[in-house]
C-alpha positions as CSV (number, residue, x, y, z in Angstrom):
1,X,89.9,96.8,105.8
2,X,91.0,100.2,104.1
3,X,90.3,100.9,100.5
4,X,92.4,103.8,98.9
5,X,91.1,105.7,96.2
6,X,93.9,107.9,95.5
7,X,94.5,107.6,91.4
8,X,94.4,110.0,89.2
9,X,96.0,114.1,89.8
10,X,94.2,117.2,90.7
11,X,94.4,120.2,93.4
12,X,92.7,120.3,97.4
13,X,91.0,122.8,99.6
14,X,90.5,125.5,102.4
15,X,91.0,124.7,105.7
16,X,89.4,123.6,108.1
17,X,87.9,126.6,110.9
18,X,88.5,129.2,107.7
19,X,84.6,129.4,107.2
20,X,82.1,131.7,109.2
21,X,78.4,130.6,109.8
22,X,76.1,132.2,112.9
23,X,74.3,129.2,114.4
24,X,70.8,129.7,115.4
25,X,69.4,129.0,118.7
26,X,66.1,127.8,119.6
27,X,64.1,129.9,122.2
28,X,62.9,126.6,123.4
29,X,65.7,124.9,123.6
30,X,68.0,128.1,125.4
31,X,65.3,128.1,127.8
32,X,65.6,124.6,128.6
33,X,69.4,124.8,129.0
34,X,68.5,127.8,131.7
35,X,66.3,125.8,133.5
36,X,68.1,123.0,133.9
37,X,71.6,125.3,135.0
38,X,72.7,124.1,131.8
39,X,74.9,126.8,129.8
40,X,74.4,127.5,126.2
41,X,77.8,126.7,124.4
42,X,79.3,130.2,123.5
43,X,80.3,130.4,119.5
44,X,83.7,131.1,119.7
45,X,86.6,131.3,121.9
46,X,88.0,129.0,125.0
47,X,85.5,127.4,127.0
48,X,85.0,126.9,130.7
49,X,84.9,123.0,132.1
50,X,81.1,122.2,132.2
51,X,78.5,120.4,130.7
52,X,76.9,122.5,127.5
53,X,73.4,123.0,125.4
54,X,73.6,122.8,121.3
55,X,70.6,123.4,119.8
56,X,69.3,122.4,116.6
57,X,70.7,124.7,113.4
58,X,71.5,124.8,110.0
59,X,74.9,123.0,111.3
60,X,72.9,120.1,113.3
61,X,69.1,118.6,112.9
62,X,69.2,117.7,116.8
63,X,70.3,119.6,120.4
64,X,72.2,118.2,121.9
65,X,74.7,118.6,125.5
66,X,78.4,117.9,125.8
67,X,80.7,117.8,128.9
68,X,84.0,119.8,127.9
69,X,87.3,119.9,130.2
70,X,89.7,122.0,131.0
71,X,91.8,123.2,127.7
72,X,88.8,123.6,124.9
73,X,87.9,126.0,122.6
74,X,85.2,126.9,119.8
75,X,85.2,128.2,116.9
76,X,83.2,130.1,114.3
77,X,79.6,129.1,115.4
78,X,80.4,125.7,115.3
79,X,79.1,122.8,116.8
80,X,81.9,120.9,118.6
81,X,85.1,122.3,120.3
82,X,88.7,121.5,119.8
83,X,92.7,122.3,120.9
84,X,93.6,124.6,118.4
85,X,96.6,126.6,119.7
86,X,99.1,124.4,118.5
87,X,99.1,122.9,114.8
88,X,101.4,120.3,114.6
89,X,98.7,118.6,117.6
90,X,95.5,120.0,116.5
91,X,92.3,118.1,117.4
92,X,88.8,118.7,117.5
93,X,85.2,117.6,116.8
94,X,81.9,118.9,115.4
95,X,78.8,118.1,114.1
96,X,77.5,118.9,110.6
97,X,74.7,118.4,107.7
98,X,76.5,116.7,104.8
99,X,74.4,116.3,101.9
100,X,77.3,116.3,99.3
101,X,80.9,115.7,98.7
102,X,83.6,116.5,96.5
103,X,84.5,114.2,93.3
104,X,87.6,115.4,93.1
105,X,89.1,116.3,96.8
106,X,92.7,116.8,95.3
107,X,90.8,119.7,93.5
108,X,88.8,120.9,96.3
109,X,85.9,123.6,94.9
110,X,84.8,122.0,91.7
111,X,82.1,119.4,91.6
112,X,80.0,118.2,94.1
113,X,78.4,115.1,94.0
114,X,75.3,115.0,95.7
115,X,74.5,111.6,98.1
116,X,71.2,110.5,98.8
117,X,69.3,110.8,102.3
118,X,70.6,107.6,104.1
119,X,73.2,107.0,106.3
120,X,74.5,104.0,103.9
121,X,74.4,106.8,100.7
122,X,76.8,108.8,102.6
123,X,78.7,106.1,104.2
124,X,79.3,104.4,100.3
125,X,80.1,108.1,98.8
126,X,83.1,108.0,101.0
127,X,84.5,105.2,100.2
128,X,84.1,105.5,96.6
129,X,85.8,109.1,97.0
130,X,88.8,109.6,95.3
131,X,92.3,109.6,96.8
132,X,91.4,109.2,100.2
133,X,92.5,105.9,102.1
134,X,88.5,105.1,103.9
135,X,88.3,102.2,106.1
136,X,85.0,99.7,105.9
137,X,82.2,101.3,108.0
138,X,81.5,100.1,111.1
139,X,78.8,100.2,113.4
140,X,78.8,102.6,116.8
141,X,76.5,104.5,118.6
142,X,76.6,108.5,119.6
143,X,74.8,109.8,122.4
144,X,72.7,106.7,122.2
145,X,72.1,106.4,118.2
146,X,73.2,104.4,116.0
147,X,75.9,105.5,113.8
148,X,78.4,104.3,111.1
149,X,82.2,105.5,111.5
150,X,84.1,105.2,108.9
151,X,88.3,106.6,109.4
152,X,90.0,108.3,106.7
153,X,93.5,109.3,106.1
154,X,95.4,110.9,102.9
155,X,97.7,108.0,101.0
156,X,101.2,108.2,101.5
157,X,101.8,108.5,98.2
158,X,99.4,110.8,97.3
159,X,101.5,113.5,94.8
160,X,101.9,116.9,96.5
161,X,100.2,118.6,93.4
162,X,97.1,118.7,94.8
163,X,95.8,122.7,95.7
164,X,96.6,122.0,99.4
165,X,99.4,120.2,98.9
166,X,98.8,116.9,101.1
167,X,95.3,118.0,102.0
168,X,92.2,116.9,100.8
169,X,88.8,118.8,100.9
170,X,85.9,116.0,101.5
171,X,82.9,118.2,101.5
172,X,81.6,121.3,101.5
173,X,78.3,122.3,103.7
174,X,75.5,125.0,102.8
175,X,74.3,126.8,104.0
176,X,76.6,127.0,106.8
177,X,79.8,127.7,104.0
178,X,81.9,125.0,106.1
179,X,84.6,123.2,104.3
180,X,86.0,119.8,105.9
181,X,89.9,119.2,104.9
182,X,91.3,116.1,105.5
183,X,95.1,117.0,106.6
184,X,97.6,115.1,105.2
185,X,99.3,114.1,108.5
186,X,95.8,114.1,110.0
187,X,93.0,110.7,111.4
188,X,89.6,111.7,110.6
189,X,86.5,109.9,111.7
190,X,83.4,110.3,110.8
191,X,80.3,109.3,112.6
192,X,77.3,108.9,110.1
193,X,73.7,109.6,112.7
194,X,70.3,108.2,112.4
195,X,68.3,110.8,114.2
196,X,65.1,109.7,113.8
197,X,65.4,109.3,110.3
198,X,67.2,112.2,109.1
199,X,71.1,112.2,108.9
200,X,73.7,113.8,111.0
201,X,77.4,113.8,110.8
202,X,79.8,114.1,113.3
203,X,83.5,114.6,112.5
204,X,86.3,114.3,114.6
205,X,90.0,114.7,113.4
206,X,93.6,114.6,114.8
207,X,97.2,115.4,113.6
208,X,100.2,112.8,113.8
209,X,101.5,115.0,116.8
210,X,98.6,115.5,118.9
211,X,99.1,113.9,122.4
212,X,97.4,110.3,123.3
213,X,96.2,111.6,126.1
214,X,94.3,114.5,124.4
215,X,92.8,111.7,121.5
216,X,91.7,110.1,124.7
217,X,90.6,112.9,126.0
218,X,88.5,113.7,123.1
219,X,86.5,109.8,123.0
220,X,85.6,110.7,126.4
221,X,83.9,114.3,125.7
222,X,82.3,112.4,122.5
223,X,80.7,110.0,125.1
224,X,79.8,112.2,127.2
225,X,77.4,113.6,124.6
226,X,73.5,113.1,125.4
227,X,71.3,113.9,122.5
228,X,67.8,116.0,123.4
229,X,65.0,113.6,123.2
């Protein structure tokens, strides 16, 4: 069941992709991507088909690999991939450390309400945000780990004077400056991680245009992720 959350008037947010971070990489983990012919996923542009190493960073607690097809890109040091060329059927993925969200996502940059460790403290802060339609969390796992997903979308009705017009900004992410905005013709999901008791998110969101063969395409690269033991 959704629950909406849209009353009350504000402003929204930057987008999306509009933030720079350098990842770090582990000289540990880069080596064990070389030995095992594994590549390293590069930080930005459009990306070979292949099977990829993420290591641990300020944008992710765990390594982790990914198999990518043809058509991907990355951007800005980012964890994840997407297809970004066209806007109107955007999609892409990546992970990220949450550890607080707006108050007000009509407003965008304003307060920040800090959420405890757990996966349930993030998982509730969502669906008490503001103006966001969350559905009830349910249980799924990612790369083997348990996880909570919980699918938001912007109100129909929300008013158009928020600072994004039908976007919402959900949460902002130091140190890595990243901003998540919740488009208003967009399907987000989040993915709240366990990783061996310290919380992950991964995000994943699509526009009313994108192609159902490229959402599909997308659950099959999110399976196809393996987390490093």
């Amino acid at each position: 069941m959704a629950r909406s959350r849209h009353h009350g008037l504000a402003a929204c947010a930057p987008q999306t992709g509009q933030d720079t971070a350098p990842t770090t990489t582990s000289t540990t983990a880069a080596s064990t991507a070389v030995a095992t012919d594994i590549s390293v996923l590069p930080p930005s542009g459009p990306v070979e088909p292949g099977t990829y190493h993420v290591s641990p960073s300020a944008w992710s607690v765990m390594g982790f690999t990914v198999t990518l097809p043809e058509g991907w890109e990355t951007q800005f040091g980012a964890p994840g991939a997407g297809k970004i060329s066209d806007p109107d059927r955007e999609l892409y993925f990546y992970f990220v450390i949450v550890d607080a969200i707006y108050s007000d996502p009509c407003e965008g940059p304003g307060e920040l309400m800090e959420v405890g460790p757990g996966v349930d403290d993030l998982a509730e802060a969502l669906l008490e945000q503001l103006f966001t339609v969350a559905t009830e969390p349910v249980d799924r796992t990612v790369g083997g780990l348990p996880a909570k997903r919980i699918e938001l979308t912007v109100p129909d009705d929300l008013d158009a004077a928020c600072r994004l017009g039908d976007h919402l900004q959900i949460w902002y992410s130091a140190p890595v400056d990243k901003y998540f905005v919740l488009f208003g013709d967009g399907t987000a999901n989040v993915y709240i991680l366990d990783v061996k008791g310290e919380r992950q998110v991964l995000v994943t969101q699509y526009r009313a245009g994108t192609r159902a063969e490229d959402i599909a395409e997308m659950q099959n690269i999110i399976e196809s992720i393996k987390i490093d033991p």
